[in-house]
Amino acid sequence: MRTFGYTDFWFILEAAQWTVMLSLIAFAGGGVVGLIVALSRTAESPLARTLSVGFIQLFRGTPLLLQLFLVFFGAPVIGLDVNPWAAAAVALTLNSGAFLGEIWRGCIEAIPRGQWEAAEALGLSYRHKMRDVVLPQALKIAVPPTVGYLVQIVKGTSLAAIIGFTELTRAGQIINNATFQPMLVFSVVAVVYFLLCWPLSLLASYMERRLALSLTR
Amino acid sequence: MLLHGTWMTIQLSFLAMLFGLLLAIVCAWGKTAGPAPARWLINAYIEVIRNTPFLVQLFFFFFALPAVGVRWSPYTAALVAMVFNLGAYATEIVRAGIESIPKGQVEAGLALNLSRLDIFRFVILKPALKAIYPALTSQFILLMLASSVVSVISADDLTSVAANLQSETFRSFEIYIVITVIYLLLTLAFSYVFRLVFQWGLNYPDRR
C-alpha cells in the first residue's frame, strides 16, 4: 500500500484524455447517426419513420450499460474480435445517435409548416428543401440542447470503465485499489469530471437564454 | 432469478423515485423561497450532481463514505446514490413547475387565509406537478435505466442477476439480450403506469 501522490494524480489526468477522446468519437459518430435518425423520423416514407422510431425506442428504452455489454460480448459471437475501446465507441455512438436523433427531430418539427410548403411550392427537391431551407433554421435552435447533451455523453463514457476501458473512472478505481484512499481518489475523479462538464453546462444554458431572447424579439 | 432481479430493480427504482421526489420538492421550495445561504447550497448540490457521472457518485457513496465511518450495505448505498442523483435533476424540474404558477394564485390563496404550507401544497405544488408531469416521468425512467449501474457495487438488481447467470453458464450474449428485453419491457410498463397515475390522480379540470 502506498499513499496518493503526484504520479497517481498524473495518471488520473492522463486517463481523462481518454474520456475526452471517447466523448468526441461518440459525439461525432452519434451526430452522423442522429442526423440520419432525425431525417428518417421526419421523412414521408412510413417505413423510414417506423424504423427510426424502433431504433429510438430500443436505445432510449434500455440501459446504456446493457448496450455496452451487448456490443462487447456480442461481437465475438458474430466472429469479430473487439477490444473494450471499440466496443465502448460503438455502443456510445449508437446510444447518442438515438438521443441526438430525438432532440433534432424536435428541432426539425419546430420549423413552421409554411417554410416546408414554400419550399415545395418552389419545386425544390427533398435534398435542397432540407439542406437550404429546413436544416439551417433547425440548426439554430438545435445548438443549445446539443451542447447540453454533450454533458450526458461525457458522463456516459464513465460506463466504459465497467467493461475494462481505462478512462477517468477506471483510473480512479485502479489508483484506489493501490492506495486505498477512496475519499481522496474519487473526489479527484469527480472534480475532473466536474471541470469537464461544468463549462459545457454553463455554455448550454447561456446559449439557451440567448436563443430565447432572439426568439422573443 | 430473473424475476427476483426484476423485482429488485422495480423496488429500488420506486423507492428512489419516492424519496428523490420528496428531496426535490424540499430543495425546490428552498430554492424558490429559502434564505440566500440555503439557495446557494442547493445550487451547489445540483451543479455537482448534474456534472459528474452517476457511476462516480455511486463509488463515492459506496467506497469513500465508509472510509470516513459511514457503514452501509451495497443496497443502501445504491439507494442513497439514486435518491441524491434524482433529487438534483428533479429539483430543477419541480422548480420550473413552481415558477410557472402565476403570482395571482398565491395572492388568492393568501386572501383566502390559507396557511403558508397549505398554499404550497394546494395552490403551488399540485398544479405545478401536473405541469411538469411528463418531464418528471421521463426523468424517472432514465433513473430506472441508470439503476443498472448499481450492479457494479454488487447491489442486488436485474443486471447483477445477469452477471451471476453469466458466470454459471458462460452464455453472456444470450443472457444480456434477455435482460435488455426485460429492461425495455420495464420502460414500457413504467410509462404505461405513469399514464394511468396521471389519469387517476392529476387529471382534474384545468381552467387556465
Coordinates of C-alpha atoms in Angstrom, one line a residue:
Chain A
M1 CA 0.0 0.0 0.0
R2 CA 1.3 3.5 -0.8
T3 CA -0.1 6.9 -0.4
F4 CA -1.8 9.0 -3.1
G5 CA 1.0 11.1 -4.7
Y6 CA 1.8 13.3 -7.6
T7 CA 2.2 10.4 -10.1
D8 CA -1.2 9.0 -9.2
F9 CA -2.7 12.4 -9.8
W10 CA -0.9 12.5 -13.1
F11 CA -2.2 9.0 -14.0
I12 CA -5.8 10.1 -13.4
L13 CA -5.3 13.3 -15.5
E14 CA -3.8 11.2 -18.4
A15 CA -6.8 8.9 -18.2
A16 CA -9.1 11.9 -18.5
Q17 CA -7.6 12.3 -22.0
W18 CA -9.3 9.0 -23.0
T19 CA -12.6 10.2 -21.5
V20 CA -12.3 13.3 -23.8
M21 CA -11.3 11.2 -26.8
L22 CA -14.2 8.7 -26.3
S23 CA -16.6 11.6 -25.8
L24 CA -15.5 13.2 -29.1
I25 CA -15.8 10.0 -31.0
A26 CA -19.2 9.3 -29.5
F27 CA -20.4 12.8 -30.4
A28 CA -19.0 12.7 -34.0
G29 CA -20.4 9.2 -34.6
G30 CA -23.6 9.9 -32.7
G31 CA -24.0 13.1 -34.8
V32 CA -24.0 11.2 -38.0
V33 CA -26.3 8.5 -36.8
G34 CA -28.5 11.1 -35.1
L35 CA -28.9 13.1 -38.3
I36 CA -29.9 10.0 -40.2
V37 CA -32.4 9.1 -37.5
A38 CA -33.8 12.6 -37.3
L39 CA -34.2 12.8 -41.1
S40 CA -35.9 9.5 -41.4
R41 CA -38.1 10.2 -38.3
T42 CA -39.4 13.3 -40.2
A43 CA -39.5 11.7 -43.6
E44 CA -42.6 10.9 -45.6
S45 CA -41.9 7.2 -46.1
P46 CA -43.7 5.2 -43.4
L47 CA -41.0 2.5 -43.4
A48 CA -38.3 5.0 -42.6
R49 CA -40.4 6.5 -39.8
T50 CA -41.2 3.1 -38.3
L51 CA -37.6 2.0 -38.4
S52 CA -36.3 5.2 -36.8
V53 CA -39.0 5.1 -34.1
G54 CA -38.0 1.5 -33.3
F55 CA -34.3 2.5 -33.2
I56 CA -35.0 5.4 -30.8
Q57 CA -37.3 3.3 -28.6
L58 CA -34.7 0.5 -28.4
F59 CA -31.8 2.6 -27.4
R60 CA -33.6 5.1 -25.2
G61 CA -35.6 2.3 -23.5
T62 CA -32.7 0.1 -22.4
P63 CA -29.7 1.0 -20.2
L64 CA -26.5 2.2 -21.8
L65 CA -24.7 -0.4 -19.6
L66 CA -26.6 -3.3 -21.2
Q67 CA -25.9 -1.8 -24.7
L68 CA -22.2 -1.8 -23.9
F69 CA -22.4 -5.4 -22.7
L70 CA -24.3 -6.5 -25.8
V71 CA -21.7 -4.9 -28.1
F72 CA -18.7 -6.2 -26.0
F73 CA -20.0 -9.7 -25.6
G74 CA -22.0 -9.9 -28.8
A75 CA -19.2 -9.0 -31.3
P76 CA -17.3 -12.2 -30.6
V77 CA -20.5 -14.2 -31.2
I78 CA -20.6 -13.0 -34.8
G79 CA -16.9 -13.6 -35.2
L80 CA -15.5 -10.1 -34.5
D81 CA -12.6 -9.7 -32.1
V82 CA -13.4 -6.5 -30.3
N83 CA -11.5 -4.6 -27.6
P84 CA -13.2 -2.5 -24.9
W85 CA -12.2 0.7 -26.7
A86 CA -14.0 -0.2 -29.9
A87 CA -17.0 -1.7 -28.0
A88 CA -17.4 1.5 -26.0
A89 CA -17.1 3.7 -29.1
V90 CA -19.7 1.7 -31.0
A91 CA -22.2 1.5 -28.1
L92 CA -21.8 5.1 -27.2
T93 CA -22.2 6.1 -30.9
L94 CA -25.5 4.2 -31.3
N95 CA -26.8 5.4 -27.9
S96 CA -26.1 9.1 -28.5
G97 CA -27.3 8.7 -32.1
A98 CA -30.7 7.7 -30.7
F99 CA -30.8 10.6 -28.2
L100 CA -29.5 13.2 -30.6
G101 CA -31.9 12.0 -33.3
E102 CA -34.8 12.5 -30.9
I103 CA -33.5 16.0 -30.0
W104 CA -33.0 17.1 -33.6
R105 CA -36.4 15.6 -34.7
G106 CA -38.0 18.1 -32.3
C107 CA -35.9 21.0 -33.8
I108 CA -36.8 20.0 -37.4
E109 CA -40.5 19.7 -36.4
A110 CA -40.4 23.2 -34.8
I111 CA -39.8 24.8 -38.2
P112 CA -43.1 26.3 -39.2
R113 CA -45.1 24.3 -41.7
G114 CA -45.2 27.3 -44.0
Q115 CA -41.5 27.0 -44.7
W116 CA -41.8 23.4 -45.9
E117 CA -44.8 24.3 -48.0
A118 CA -43.0 27.3 -49.5
A119 CA -40.0 25.1 -50.4
E120 CA -42.4 22.6 -52.0
A121 CA -44.2 25.4 -53.9
L122 CA -40.8 26.5 -55.3
G123 CA -40.3 23.0 -56.6
L124 CA -37.2 22.3 -54.5
S125 CA -36.1 18.7 -54.3
Y126 CA -36.1 16.9 -51.0
R127 CA -32.3 17.4 -50.7
H128 CA -32.5 21.1 -51.4
K129 CA -35.5 21.6 -49.2
M130 CA -33.7 20.1 -46.3
R131 CA -30.3 21.4 -46.9
D132 CA -31.2 25.0 -47.9
V133 CA -34.5 25.7 -46.1
V134 CA -35.2 23.4 -43.1
L135 CA -31.9 22.3 -41.6
P136 CA -30.2 25.8 -41.4
Q137 CA -33.2 27.1 -39.4
A138 CA -33.3 23.9 -37.3
L139 CA -29.6 24.2 -36.6
K140 CA -30.1 27.5 -34.8
I141 CA -32.5 26.0 -32.2
A142 CA -30.6 22.7 -32.1
V143 CA -27.3 24.0 -30.8
P144 CA -28.1 24.7 -27.1
P145 CA -29.8 21.3 -26.4
T146 CA -26.9 19.6 -28.3
V147 CA -24.3 21.2 -26.2
G148 CA -26.3 20.2 -23.1
Y149 CA -26.4 16.6 -24.4
L150 CA -22.6 16.7 -24.7
V151 CA -22.5 16.6 -20.9
Q152 CA -24.6 13.4 -20.9
I153 CA -22.1 11.9 -23.4
V154 CA -19.1 12.8 -21.2
K155 CA -20.9 11.2 -18.2
G156 CA -21.9 8.2 -20.2
T157 CA -18.3 7.4 -21.1
S158 CA -17.7 6.5 -17.4
L159 CA -19.6 3.3 -18.0
A160 CA -16.8 2.1 -20.3
A161 CA -14.9 1.6 -17.1
I162 CA -17.1 -1.4 -16.3
I163 CA -16.1 -3.3 -19.5
G164 CA -12.4 -2.5 -18.6
F165 CA -11.6 0.5 -20.7
T166 CA -9.1 2.6 -18.8
E167 CA -10.6 6.1 -18.8
L168 CA -11.1 8.5 -15.9
T169 CA -13.4 6.3 -13.7
R170 CA -11.4 3.2 -14.3
A171 CA -8.1 5.0 -13.5
G172 CA -9.8 6.1 -10.2
Q173 CA -10.6 2.5 -9.4
I174 CA -7.1 1.4 -10.2
I175 CA -5.5 4.1 -8.0
N176 CA -8.0 3.4 -5.3
N177 CA -7.1 -0.3 -5.3
A178 CA -3.4 0.7 -4.9
T179 CA -3.7 3.4 -2.3
F180 CA -6.9 2.7 -0.6
Q181 CA -7.8 6.4 -0.1
P182 CA -11.2 6.3 -1.7
M183 CA -12.3 9.7 -0.4
L184 CA -9.4 11.5 -1.9
V185 CA -9.3 9.4 -5.2
F186 CA -12.9 9.6 -6.0
S187 CA -13.1 13.3 -5.1
V188 CA -10.3 14.0 -7.6
V189 CA -12.1 11.9 -10.2
A190 CA -15.4 13.8 -9.5
V191 CA -13.6 17.1 -9.7
V192 CA -12.1 16.3 -13.1
Y193 CA -15.5 15.3 -14.4
F194 CA -16.9 18.4 -13.0
L195 CA -14.3 20.6 -14.7
L196 CA -15.0 18.8 -18.0
C197 CA -18.8 19.1 -17.8
W198 CA -19.5 22.4 -15.9
P199 CA -18.2 24.7 -18.7
L200 CA -20.4 22.8 -21.2
S201 CA -23.4 23.1 -18.9
L202 CA -22.8 26.8 -18.4
L203 CA -22.4 27.3 -22.2
A204 CA -25.6 25.4 -22.9
S205 CA -27.7 27.5 -20.5
Y206 CA -26.1 30.7 -21.8
M207 CA -26.9 29.8 -25.4
E208 CA -30.4 28.8 -24.3
R209 CA -31.0 32.2 -22.8
R210 CA -29.6 34.0 -25.8
L211 CA -31.8 31.9 -28.1
A212 CA -34.9 32.6 -26.0
L213 CA -34.1 36.3 -26.2
S214 CA -33.7 36.3 -30.0
L215 CA -37.0 34.4 -30.4
T216 CA -39.0 36.9 -28.4
R217 CA -37.6 39.9 -30.1
Chain B
M1 CA -33.7 -15.5 -10.5
L2 CA -34.7 -13.2 -13.4
L3 CA -38.0 -12.4 -11.7
H4 CA -36.2 -11.7 -8.4
G5 CA -33.8 -9.4 -10.2
T6 CA -36.6 -7.6 -12.0
W7 CA -38.5 -7.1 -8.7
M8 CA -35.3 -5.7 -7.1
T9 CA -34.9 -3.2 -9.9
I10 CA -38.5 -2.2 -9.7
Q11 CA -38.3 -1.8 -5.9
L12 CA -35.1 0.1 -6.0
S13 CA -36.3 2.5 -8.7
F14 CA -39.6 3.0 -7.0
L15 CA -38.1 3.8 -3.6
A16 CA -35.6 6.2 -5.2
M17 CA -38.4 7.9 -7.2
L18 CA -40.4 8.4 -4.0
F19 CA -37.5 9.8 -1.8
G20 CA -35.9 11.6 -4.7
L21 CA -39.1 13.4 -5.5
L22 CA -39.6 14.4 -1.8
L23 CA -36.0 15.7 -1.7
A24 CA -36.6 17.6 -4.9
I25 CA -39.7 19.2 -3.6
V26 CA -37.9 20.3 -0.4
C27 CA -35.0 21.6 -2.4
A28 CA -37.2 23.4 -5.0
W29 CA -39.1 25.1 -2.1
G30 CA -35.8 26.1 -0.6
K31 CA -34.5 27.4 -3.9
T32 CA -37.6 29.5 -4.6
A33 CA -38.5 30.7 -1.1
G34 CA -35.5 29.9 1.2
P35 CA -32.8 32.2 2.5
A36 CA -29.7 33.0 0.4
P37 CA -27.3 30.5 2.0
A38 CA -29.8 27.7 1.5
R39 CA -30.3 28.7 -2.1
W40 CA -26.5 28.7 -2.6
L41 CA -26.1 25.3 -1.0
I42 CA -28.9 23.8 -3.1
N43 CA -27.4 25.3 -6.3
A44 CA -24.0 23.8 -5.5
Y45 CA -25.6 20.4 -4.8
I46 CA -27.4 20.5 -8.1
E47 CA -24.4 21.5 -10.2
V48 CA -22.1 18.9 -8.6
I49 CA -24.6 16.0 -9.2
R50 CA -25.5 17.1 -12.7
N51 CA -21.9 17.5 -13.8
T52 CA -20.5 14.2 -12.6
P53 CA -21.3 10.7 -13.7
F54 CA -23.7 8.5 -11.7
L55 CA -21.1 5.8 -11.5
V56 CA -18.6 8.1 -9.8
Q57 CA -21.4 9.2 -7.4
L58 CA -22.0 5.6 -6.6
F59 CA -18.4 4.9 -5.9
F60 CA -18.3 7.9 -3.7
F61 CA -21.2 6.7 -1.6
F62 CA -20.0 3.1 -1.5
F63 CA -16.2 3.4 -1.2
A64 CA -15.5 6.9 0.0
L65 CA -18.1 7.4 2.7
P66 CA -17.4 4.1 4.6
A67 CA -13.7 5.2 4.7
V68 CA -14.8 8.1 6.9
G69 CA -17.0 6.0 9.1
V70 CA -20.4 5.6 7.4
R71 CA -21.1 1.9 7.1
W72 CA -23.9 0.6 4.9
S73 CA -24.8 -2.3 2.6
P74 CA -24.4 -2.1 -1.2
Y75 CA -28.2 -1.9 -1.4
T76 CA -28.5 1.2 0.9
A77 CA -25.5 2.9 -0.8
A78 CA -27.1 2.3 -4.2
L79 CA -30.5 3.6 -3.0
V80 CA -28.9 6.7 -1.4
A81 CA -26.9 7.5 -4.5
M82 CA -30.0 7.1 -6.7
V83 CA -32.0 9.4 -4.4
F84 CA -29.4 12.1 -4.4
N85 CA -28.9 11.8 -8.2
L86 CA -32.7 12.0 -8.9
G87 CA -33.1 14.8 -6.3
A88 CA -30.8 17.1 -8.2
Y89 CA -32.4 16.6 -11.6
A90 CA -35.9 16.7 -10.3
T91 CA -35.3 19.9 -8.2
E92 CA -34.8 21.8 -11.4
I93 CA -37.9 20.3 -13.0
V94 CA -40.0 21.0 -9.9
R95 CA -38.7 24.5 -9.7
A96 CA -39.7 25.2 -13.3
G97 CA -43.2 23.9 -12.4
I98 CA -43.4 26.1 -9.3
E99 CA -42.3 29.2 -11.3
S100 CA -45.0 28.5 -13.9
I101 CA -47.7 29.2 -11.2
P102 CA -48.9 32.8 -11.6
K103 CA -48.3 35.1 -8.6
G104 CA -52.0 35.9 -8.5
Q105 CA -52.8 32.3 -7.5
V106 CA -50.6 32.6 -4.4
E107 CA -52.2 36.0 -3.6
A108 CA -55.6 34.5 -4.0
G109 CA -54.5 31.8 -1.5
L110 CA -53.3 34.4 1.0
A111 CA -56.6 36.3 0.5
L112 CA -58.5 33.1 1.5
N113 CA -56.4 33.0 4.7
L114 CA -54.7 29.7 3.9
S115 CA -51.6 28.9 5.8
R116 CA -48.2 29.0 4.0
L117 CA -48.0 25.2 4.0
D118 CA -51.5 24.9 2.6
I119 CA -50.7 27.4 -0.1
F120 CA -47.6 25.5 -1.0
R121 CA -49.4 22.2 -1.1
F122 CA -52.6 23.0 -2.8
V123 CA -52.1 26.2 -4.7
I124 CA -48.5 25.7 -5.9
L125 CA -47.4 22.1 -5.7
K126 CA -50.4 20.3 -7.2
P127 CA -50.8 22.3 -10.4
A128 CA -47.0 22.5 -10.7
L129 CA -46.7 18.7 -10.5
K130 CA -49.4 18.5 -13.2
A131 CA -47.5 20.8 -15.5
I132 CA -44.1 19.0 -15.1
Y133 CA -45.5 15.5 -15.0
P134 CA -44.2 14.5 -18.5
A135 CA -40.7 15.8 -17.7
L136 CA -40.7 14.2 -14.3
T137 CA -41.7 10.8 -15.5
S138 CA -39.1 10.7 -18.3
Q139 CA -36.5 11.5 -15.6
F140 CA -37.9 8.6 -13.5
I141 CA -37.4 6.2 -16.5
L142 CA -33.9 7.5 -17.0
L143 CA -33.2 6.8 -13.3
M144 CA -34.6 3.2 -13.7
L145 CA -32.2 2.7 -16.6
A146 CA -29.3 4.2 -14.7
S147 CA -30.0 1.8 -11.8
S148 CA -28.5 -1.0 -13.9
V149 CA -25.1 0.5 -12.9
V150 CA -25.6 -0.4 -9.2
S151 CA -24.7 -4.0 -10.0
V152 CA -21.1 -2.7 -10.2
I153 CA -21.0 -2.3 -6.4
S154 CA -22.7 -5.8 -6.1
A155 CA -26.1 -4.4 -5.1
D156 CA -28.8 -6.9 -6.0
D157 CA -30.6 -6.0 -9.2
L158 CA -31.5 -7.2 -12.7
T159 CA -28.1 -6.6 -14.1
S160 CA -26.3 -8.3 -11.2
V161 CA -28.5 -11.3 -11.8
A162 CA -27.3 -11.3 -15.4
A163 CA -23.7 -11.3 -14.2
N164 CA -24.3 -14.2 -11.8
L165 CA -26.1 -16.2 -14.5
Q166 CA -23.3 -15.5 -16.9
S167 CA -20.6 -16.8 -14.5
E168 CA -22.5 -20.0 -14.2
T169 CA -23.4 -20.6 -17.8
F170 CA -20.8 -18.6 -19.8
R171 CA -23.6 -17.6 -22.2
S172 CA -23.1 -13.9 -21.8
F173 CA -24.6 -12.7 -25.1
E174 CA -27.9 -14.6 -24.8
I175 CA -28.3 -13.5 -21.1
Y176 CA -27.7 -9.9 -21.9
I177 CA -30.2 -9.9 -24.7
V178 CA -32.8 -11.3 -22.4
I179 CA -32.0 -8.7 -19.7
T180 CA -32.1 -5.9 -22.3
V181 CA -35.5 -7.0 -23.4
I182 CA -36.7 -7.1 -19.8
Y183 CA -35.5 -3.5 -19.3
L184 CA -37.3 -2.5 -22.5
L185 CA -40.5 -4.1 -21.2
L186 CA -39.9 -2.3 -17.8
T187 CA -39.6 1.0 -19.6
L188 CA -42.9 0.4 -21.5
A189 CA -44.6 -0.8 -18.3
F190 CA -43.4 2.2 -16.3
S191 CA -44.6 4.7 -18.9
Y192 CA -48.0 2.9 -19.0
V193 CA -48.3 3.0 -15.2
F194 CA -47.3 6.7 -15.2
R195 CA -50.1 7.5 -17.7
L196 CA -52.6 5.6 -15.5
V197 CA -51.4 7.5 -12.4
F198 CA -51.8 10.8 -14.3
Q199 CA -55.4 10.0 -15.4
W200 CA -56.3 8.8 -11.9
G201 CA -54.6 11.3 -9.7
L202 CA -53.8 14.6 -11.6
N203 CA -56.5 14.7 -14.3
Y204 CA -58.7 17.4 -12.8
P205 CA -60.2 20.1 -15.0
D206 CA -57.8 22.9 -15.8
R207 CA -59.4 26.3 -16.3
R208 CA -56.3 28.2 -17.5

